[in-house]
Coordinates of C-alpha atoms in Angstrom, one line a residue:
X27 CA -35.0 -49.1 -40.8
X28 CA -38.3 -50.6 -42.2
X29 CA -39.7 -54.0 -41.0
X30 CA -42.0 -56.4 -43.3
X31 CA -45.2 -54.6 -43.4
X32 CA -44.6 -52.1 -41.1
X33 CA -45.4 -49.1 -43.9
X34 CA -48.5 -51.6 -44.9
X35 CA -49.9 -51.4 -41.2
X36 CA -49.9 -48.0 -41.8
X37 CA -52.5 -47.9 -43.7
X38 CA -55.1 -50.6 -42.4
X39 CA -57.3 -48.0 -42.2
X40 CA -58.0 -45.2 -43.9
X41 CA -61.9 -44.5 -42.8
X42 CA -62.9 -40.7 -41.3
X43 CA -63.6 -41.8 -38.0
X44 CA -59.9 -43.3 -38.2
X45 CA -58.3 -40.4 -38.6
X46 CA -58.8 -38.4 -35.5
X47 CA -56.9 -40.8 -33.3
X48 CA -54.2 -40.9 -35.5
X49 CA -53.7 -37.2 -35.5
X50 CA -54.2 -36.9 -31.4
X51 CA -52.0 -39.8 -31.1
X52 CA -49.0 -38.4 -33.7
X53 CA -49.7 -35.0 -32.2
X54 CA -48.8 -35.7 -28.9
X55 CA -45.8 -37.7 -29.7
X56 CA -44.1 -35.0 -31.9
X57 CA -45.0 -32.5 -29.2
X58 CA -42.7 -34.9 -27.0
X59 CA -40.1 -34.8 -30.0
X60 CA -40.2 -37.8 -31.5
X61 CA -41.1 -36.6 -35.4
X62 CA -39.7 -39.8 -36.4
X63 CA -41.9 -42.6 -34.6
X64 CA -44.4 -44.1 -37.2
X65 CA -46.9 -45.0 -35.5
X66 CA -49.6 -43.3 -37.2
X67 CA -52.4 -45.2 -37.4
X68 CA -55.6 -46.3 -35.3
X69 CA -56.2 -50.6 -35.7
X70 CA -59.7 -51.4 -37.6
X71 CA -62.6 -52.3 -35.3
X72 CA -63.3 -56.2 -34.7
X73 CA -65.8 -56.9 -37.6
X74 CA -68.3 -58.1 -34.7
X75 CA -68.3 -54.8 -33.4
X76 CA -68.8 -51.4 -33.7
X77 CA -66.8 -49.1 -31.4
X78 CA -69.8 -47.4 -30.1
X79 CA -70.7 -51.2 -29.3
X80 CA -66.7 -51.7 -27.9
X81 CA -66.8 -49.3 -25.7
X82 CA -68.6 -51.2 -22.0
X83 CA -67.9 -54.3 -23.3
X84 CA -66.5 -57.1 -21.3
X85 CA -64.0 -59.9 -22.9
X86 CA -65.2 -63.6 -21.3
X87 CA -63.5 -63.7 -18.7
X88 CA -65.2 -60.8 -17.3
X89 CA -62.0 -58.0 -17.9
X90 CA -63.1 -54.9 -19.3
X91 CA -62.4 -54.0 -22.7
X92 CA -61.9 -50.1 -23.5
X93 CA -62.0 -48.7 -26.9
X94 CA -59.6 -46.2 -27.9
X95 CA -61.3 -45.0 -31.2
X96 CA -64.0 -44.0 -28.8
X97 CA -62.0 -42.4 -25.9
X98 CA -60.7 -39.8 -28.5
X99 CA -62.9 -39.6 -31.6
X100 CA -66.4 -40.9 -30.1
X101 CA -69.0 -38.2 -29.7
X102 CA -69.7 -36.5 -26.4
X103 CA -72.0 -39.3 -25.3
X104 CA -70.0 -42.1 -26.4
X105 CA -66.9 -40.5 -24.5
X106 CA -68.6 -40.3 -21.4
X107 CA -70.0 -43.9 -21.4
X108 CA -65.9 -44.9 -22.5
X109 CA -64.9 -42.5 -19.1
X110 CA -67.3 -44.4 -17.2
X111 CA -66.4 -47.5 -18.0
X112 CA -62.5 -47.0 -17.9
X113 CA -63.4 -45.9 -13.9
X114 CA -65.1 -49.1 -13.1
X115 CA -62.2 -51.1 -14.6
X116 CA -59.8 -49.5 -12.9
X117 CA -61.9 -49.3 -9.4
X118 CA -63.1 -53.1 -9.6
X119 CA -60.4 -54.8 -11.5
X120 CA -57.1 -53.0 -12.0
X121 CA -56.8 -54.1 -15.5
X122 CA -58.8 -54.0 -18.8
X123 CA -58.3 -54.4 -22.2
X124 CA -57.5 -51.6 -25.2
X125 CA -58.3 -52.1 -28.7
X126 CA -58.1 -49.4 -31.7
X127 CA -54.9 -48.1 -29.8
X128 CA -52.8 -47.5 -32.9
X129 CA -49.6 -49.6 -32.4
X130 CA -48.7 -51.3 -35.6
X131 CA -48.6 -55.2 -35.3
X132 CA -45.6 -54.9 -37.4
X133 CA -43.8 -52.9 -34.6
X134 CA -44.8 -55.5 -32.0
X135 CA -43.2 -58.5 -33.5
X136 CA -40.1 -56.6 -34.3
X137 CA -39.8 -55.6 -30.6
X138 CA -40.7 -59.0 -29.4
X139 CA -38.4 -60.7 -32.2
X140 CA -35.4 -58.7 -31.3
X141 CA -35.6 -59.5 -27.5
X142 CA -36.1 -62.9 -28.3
X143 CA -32.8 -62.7 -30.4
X144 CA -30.9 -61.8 -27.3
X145 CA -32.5 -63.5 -24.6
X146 CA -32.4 -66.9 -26.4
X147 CA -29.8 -66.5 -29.9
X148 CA -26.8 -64.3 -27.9
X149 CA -24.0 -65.8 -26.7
X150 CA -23.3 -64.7 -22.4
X151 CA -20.3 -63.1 -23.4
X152 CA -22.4 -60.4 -25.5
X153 CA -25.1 -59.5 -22.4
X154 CA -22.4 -60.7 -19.3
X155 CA -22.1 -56.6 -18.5
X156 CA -25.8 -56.5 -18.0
X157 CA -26.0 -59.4 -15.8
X158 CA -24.6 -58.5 -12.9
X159 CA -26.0 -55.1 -11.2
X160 CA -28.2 -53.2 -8.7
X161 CA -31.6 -53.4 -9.6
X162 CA -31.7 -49.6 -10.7
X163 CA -29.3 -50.1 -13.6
X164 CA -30.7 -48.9 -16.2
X165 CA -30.5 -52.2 -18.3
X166 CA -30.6 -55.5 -16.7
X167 CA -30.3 -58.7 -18.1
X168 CA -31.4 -62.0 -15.5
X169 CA -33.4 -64.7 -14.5
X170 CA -36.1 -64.7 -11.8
X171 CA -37.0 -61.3 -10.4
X172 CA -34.1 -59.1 -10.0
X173 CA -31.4 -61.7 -8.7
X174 CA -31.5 -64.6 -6.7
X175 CA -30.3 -63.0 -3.5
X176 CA -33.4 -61.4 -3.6
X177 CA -35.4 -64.0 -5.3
X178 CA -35.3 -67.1 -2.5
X179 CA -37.5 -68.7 -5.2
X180 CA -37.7 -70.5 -8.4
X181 CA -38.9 -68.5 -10.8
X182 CA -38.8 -69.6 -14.3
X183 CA -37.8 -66.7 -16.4
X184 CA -35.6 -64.9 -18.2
X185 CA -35.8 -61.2 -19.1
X186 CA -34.6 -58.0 -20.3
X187 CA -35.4 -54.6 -18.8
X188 CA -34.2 -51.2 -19.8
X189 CA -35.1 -47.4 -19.0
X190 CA -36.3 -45.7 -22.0
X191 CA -37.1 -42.6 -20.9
X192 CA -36.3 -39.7 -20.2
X193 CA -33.0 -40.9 -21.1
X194 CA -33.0 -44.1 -23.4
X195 CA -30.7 -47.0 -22.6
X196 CA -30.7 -50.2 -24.5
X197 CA -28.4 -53.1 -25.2
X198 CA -25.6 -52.9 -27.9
X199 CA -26.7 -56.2 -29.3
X200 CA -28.6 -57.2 -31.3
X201 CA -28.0 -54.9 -34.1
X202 CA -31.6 -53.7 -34.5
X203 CA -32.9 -53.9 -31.0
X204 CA -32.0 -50.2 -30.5
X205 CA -33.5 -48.7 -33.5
X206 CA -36.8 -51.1 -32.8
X207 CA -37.0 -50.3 -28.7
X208 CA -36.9 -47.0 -29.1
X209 CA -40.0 -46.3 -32.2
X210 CA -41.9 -49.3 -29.9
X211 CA -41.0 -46.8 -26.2
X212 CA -42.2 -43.2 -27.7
X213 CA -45.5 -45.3 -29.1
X214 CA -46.7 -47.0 -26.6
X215 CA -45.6 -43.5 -24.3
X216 CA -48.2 -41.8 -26.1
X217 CA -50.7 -44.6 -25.5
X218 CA -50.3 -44.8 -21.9
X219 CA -50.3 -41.0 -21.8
X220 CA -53.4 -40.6 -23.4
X221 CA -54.9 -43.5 -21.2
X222 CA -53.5 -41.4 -18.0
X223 CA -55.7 -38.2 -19.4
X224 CA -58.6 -40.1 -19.7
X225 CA -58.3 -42.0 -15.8
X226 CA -57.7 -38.8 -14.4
X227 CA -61.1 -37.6 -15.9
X228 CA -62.6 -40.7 -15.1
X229 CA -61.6 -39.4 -10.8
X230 CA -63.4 -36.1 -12.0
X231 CA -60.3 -34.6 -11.9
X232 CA -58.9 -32.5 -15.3
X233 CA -57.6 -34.2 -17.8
X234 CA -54.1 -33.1 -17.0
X235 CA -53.8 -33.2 -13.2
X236 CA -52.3 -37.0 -12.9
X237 CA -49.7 -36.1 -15.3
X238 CA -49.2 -32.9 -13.7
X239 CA -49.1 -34.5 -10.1
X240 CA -46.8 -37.1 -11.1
X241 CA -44.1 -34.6 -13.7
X242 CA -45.0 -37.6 -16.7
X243 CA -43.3 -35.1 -19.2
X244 CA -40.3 -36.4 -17.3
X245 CA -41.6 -40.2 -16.3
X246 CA -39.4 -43.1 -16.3
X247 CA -40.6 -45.4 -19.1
X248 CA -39.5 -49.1 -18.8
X249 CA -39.4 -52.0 -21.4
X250 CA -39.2 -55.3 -20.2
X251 CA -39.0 -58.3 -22.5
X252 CA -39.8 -61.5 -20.2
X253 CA -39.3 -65.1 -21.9
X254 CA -41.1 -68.4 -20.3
X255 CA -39.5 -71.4 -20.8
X256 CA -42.3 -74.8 -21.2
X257 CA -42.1 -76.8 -18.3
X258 CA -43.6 -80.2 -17.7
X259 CA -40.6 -81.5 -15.4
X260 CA -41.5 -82.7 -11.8
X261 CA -42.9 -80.9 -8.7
X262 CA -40.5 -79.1 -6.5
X263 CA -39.8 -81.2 -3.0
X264 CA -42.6 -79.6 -1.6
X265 CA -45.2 -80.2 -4.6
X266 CA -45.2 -77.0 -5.7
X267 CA -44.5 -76.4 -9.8
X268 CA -41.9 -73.4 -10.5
X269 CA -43.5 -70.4 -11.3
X270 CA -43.1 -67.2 -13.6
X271 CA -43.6 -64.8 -11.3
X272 CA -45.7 -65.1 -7.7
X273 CA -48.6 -62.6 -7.1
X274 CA -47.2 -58.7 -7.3
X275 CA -48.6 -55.4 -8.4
X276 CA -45.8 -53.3 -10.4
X277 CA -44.2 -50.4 -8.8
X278 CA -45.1 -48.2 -11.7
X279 CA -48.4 -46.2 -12.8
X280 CA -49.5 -48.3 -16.0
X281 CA -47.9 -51.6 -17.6
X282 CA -48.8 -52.5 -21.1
X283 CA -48.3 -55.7 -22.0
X284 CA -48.8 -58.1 -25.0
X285 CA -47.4 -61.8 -25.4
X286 CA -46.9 -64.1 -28.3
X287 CA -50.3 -66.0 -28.2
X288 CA -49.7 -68.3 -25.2
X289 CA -51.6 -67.8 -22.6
X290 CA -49.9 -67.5 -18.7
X291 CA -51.1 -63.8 -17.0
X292 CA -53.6 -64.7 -14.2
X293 CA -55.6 -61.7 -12.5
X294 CA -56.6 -61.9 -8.8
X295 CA -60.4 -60.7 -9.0
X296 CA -62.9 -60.7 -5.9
X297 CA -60.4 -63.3 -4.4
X298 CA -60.6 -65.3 -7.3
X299 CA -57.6 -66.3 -9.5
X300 CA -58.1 -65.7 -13.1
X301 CA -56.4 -66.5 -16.3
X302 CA -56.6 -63.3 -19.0
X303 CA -57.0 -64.2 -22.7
X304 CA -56.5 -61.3 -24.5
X305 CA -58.3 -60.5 -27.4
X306 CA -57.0 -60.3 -30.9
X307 CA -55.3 -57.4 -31.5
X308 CA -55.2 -56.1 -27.9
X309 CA -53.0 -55.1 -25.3
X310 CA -53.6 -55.7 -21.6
X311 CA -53.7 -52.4 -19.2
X312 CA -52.6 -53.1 -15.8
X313 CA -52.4 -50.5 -12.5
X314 CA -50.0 -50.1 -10.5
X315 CA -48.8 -49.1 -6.9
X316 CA -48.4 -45.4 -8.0
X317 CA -52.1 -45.4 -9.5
X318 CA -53.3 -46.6 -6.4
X319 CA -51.3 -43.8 -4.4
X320 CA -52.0 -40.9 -6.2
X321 CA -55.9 -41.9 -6.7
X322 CA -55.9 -42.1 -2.2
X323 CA -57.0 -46.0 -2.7
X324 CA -60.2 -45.4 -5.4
X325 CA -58.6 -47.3 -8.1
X326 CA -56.5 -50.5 -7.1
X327 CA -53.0 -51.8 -8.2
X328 CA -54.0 -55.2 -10.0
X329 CA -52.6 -58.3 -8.2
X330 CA -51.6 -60.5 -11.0
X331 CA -48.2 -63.4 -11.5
X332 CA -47.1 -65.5 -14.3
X333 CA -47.8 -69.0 -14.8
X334 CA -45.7 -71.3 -16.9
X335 CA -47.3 -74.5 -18.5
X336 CA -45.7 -77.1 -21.7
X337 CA -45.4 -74.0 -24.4
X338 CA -42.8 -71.5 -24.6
X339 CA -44.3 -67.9 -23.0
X340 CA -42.9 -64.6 -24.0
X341 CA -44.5 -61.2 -23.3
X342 CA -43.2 -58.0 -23.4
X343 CA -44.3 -55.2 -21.1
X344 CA -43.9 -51.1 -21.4
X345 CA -44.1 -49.1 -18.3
X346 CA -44.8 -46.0 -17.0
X347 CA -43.8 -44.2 -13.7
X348 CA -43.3 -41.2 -11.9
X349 CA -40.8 -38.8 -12.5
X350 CA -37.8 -40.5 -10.0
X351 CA -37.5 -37.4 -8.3
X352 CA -41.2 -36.4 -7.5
X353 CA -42.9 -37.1 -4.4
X354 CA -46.1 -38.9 -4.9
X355 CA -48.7 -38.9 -2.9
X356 CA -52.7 -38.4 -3.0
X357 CA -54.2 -35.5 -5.2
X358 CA -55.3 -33.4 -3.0
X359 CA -58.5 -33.4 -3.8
X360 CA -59.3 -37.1 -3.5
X361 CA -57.6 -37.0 -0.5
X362 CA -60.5 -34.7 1.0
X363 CA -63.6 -37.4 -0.7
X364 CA -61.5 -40.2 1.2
X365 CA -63.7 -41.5 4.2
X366 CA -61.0 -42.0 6.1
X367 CA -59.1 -38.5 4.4
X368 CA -55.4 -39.8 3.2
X369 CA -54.8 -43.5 2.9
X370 CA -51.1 -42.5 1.9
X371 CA -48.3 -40.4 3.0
X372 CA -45.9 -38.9 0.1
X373 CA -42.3 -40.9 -1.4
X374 CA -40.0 -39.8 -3.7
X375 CA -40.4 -42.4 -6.7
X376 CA -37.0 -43.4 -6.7
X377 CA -37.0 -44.8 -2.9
X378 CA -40.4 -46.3 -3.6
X379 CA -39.0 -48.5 -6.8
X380 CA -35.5 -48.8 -4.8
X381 CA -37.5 -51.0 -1.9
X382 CA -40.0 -52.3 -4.3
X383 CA -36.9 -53.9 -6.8
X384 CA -35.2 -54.9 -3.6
X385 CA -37.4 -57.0 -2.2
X386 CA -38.7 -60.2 -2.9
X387 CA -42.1 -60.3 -4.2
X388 CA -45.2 -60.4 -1.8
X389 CA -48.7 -59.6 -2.9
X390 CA -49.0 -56.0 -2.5
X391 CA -46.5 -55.7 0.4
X392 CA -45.3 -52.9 -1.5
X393 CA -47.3 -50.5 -0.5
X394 CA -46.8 -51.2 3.1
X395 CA -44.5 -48.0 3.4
X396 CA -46.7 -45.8 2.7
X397 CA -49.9 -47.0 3.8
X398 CA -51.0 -44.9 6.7
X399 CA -51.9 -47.2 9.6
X400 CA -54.8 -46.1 11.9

């Protein structure tokens, strides 16, 4: 199946210093057997920027802005400054920005379009088997968090999740959202993949030891399409306004996540709440609970919710997590540098997302069960 200028974003590009991403980025995806994903291409610099100049840059509201043309084609020097800077991002924020990172804008709508289709166009009857389930089923289709048992809130949001790896589970309807979720899954994969390589370097660990630690040939890889609805309706009894989501960091590793131009993702930052604009073109990087595990507490799951405000939001998020059956727990290594030795004690993935799904949402709570308490 081809989308409207899908085969044109292709070929945005065609400079030398293009080209290298393009082959790393195809190269590791048809190592993970996917030959057919088309994704082949690294996005054109801003035109007010160089790379070189991309690379330590900072968007307005202070986020950190990495530059994949640089992480895998810039010189030794430039590469260093891009590992540098990736650490800090991920040590004082928990989020940043990526630009150049190769995922046709074509494929983006397509994926956003066709969730929209069923969240907003299907009748019930065509998603009802979805609605109703544990929050481990591997497609769920609901409002609020997970369900409202859970909830105890008003959250103002629909969404769709499903696991797309290592085994790929979508909808049946609409037509095209199969075809679409999966190409939009093995991209993005091989983004966050390569992001994971160059965070572990960042720890001064080898390029290959998160993945390693955490068996990503085998990680569970989540899409979740999440839909907004405008509200300018009354306060609650209370005087609060129903939210999106309330303040949480995700249970995975990475989250990358794009919307459809409005604005709604707030960052908490040196106890300061934030709202993140994106820039053009670029995808939003946050950490999550399993970054902060396996790093012993260096780099920090980002605490982040979801506002709502008078224009329809949607976003849609890919996700990246542990293997469900490996233990995760504190690289050795950085468990020795740790002041106070090893902030956590090892989980099995699964019982970690289990409690995490099935409770309602608190901060950073999360990581309460496996925080070791002195």
């Amino acid at each position: 199946m081809a989308w409207p200028g899908l085969d044109a974003a292709i070929l945005v590009h065609s400079a030398p210093q293009y080209r290298a991403p393009l082959t790393f980025l195809c190269k590791h995806l048809r190592a993970q057997a996917f030959a057919s994903v088309r994704c082949t291409i690294m996005a054109p610099p801003s035109p007010h920027r160089s790379p070189a100049q991309a690379n330590g840059a900072c968007s307005e509201d202070g986020i950190r802005v990495v530059d994949m043309a640089v992480l895998v084609n810039g010189d030794a020097d430039q590469r260093a400054q891009a590992i540098r800077h990736l650490g800090r991002a991920c040590q004082e924020w928990g989020i940043f920005m990526v630009i150049n990172h190769g995922v046709p804008e074509a494929l983006q709508a397509a994926t956003m379009d066709a969730c929209k289709e069923l969240l907003l166009s299907l009748p019930t009857e065509d998603k009802a088997e979805y609605m109703d389930g544990s929050p481990m089923d591997p497609v769920r289709v609901g409002t609020g968090f997970v369900n409202s048992a859970v909830d105890g809130a008003r959250y103002w949001r629909d969404y769709v999740k499903m696991f797309v790896h290592p085994d790929f589970h979508c909808p049946s309807k609409p037509a095209n959202l199969r075809e679409v979720a999966k190409e939009y899954a093995a991209c993005t994969r091989g983004l966050m993949l390569e992001l994971v390589a160059a965070i572990s370097e960042s720890l001064g660990l080898d390029g290959g030891r998160i993945a390693q630690a955490l068996n990503l040939e085998s990680c569970l890889q989540t899409l979740v399409a999440n839909h907004y609805p405008p509200y300018s309706g009354p306060d609650d009894d209370d005087g609060s306004t129903p939210i999106g989501l309330p303040a949480h960091s995700d249970y995975g590793l990475l989250t990358l996540l794009f919307q459809n131009g409005v604005d709604g993702l707030q960052v908490q930052h040196d106890g300061q709440w934030l709202l993140a604009k994106p820039l053009p073109g670029s995808f939003f990087v946050i950490a999550g609970d399993q970054l902060e595990i396996v790093s012993n507490g260096r780099y920090k799951a980002a605490l982040h919710r979801a506002w709502i405000g008078g224009e329809r939001r949607m976003s849609v998020l890919a996700l990246i997590a542990p293997c469900l059956d490996t233990v995760v727990e504190p690289v050795p290594e950085l468990a020795r540098e740790g002041p106070e030795g090893v902030e956590f004690r090892g989980i099995r993935f699964r019982d970690y997302m289990e409690s995490h799904q099935s409770s309602r949402l608190v901060g950073k709570t999360a990581l309460d069960i496996v925080r070791v308490q002195r």
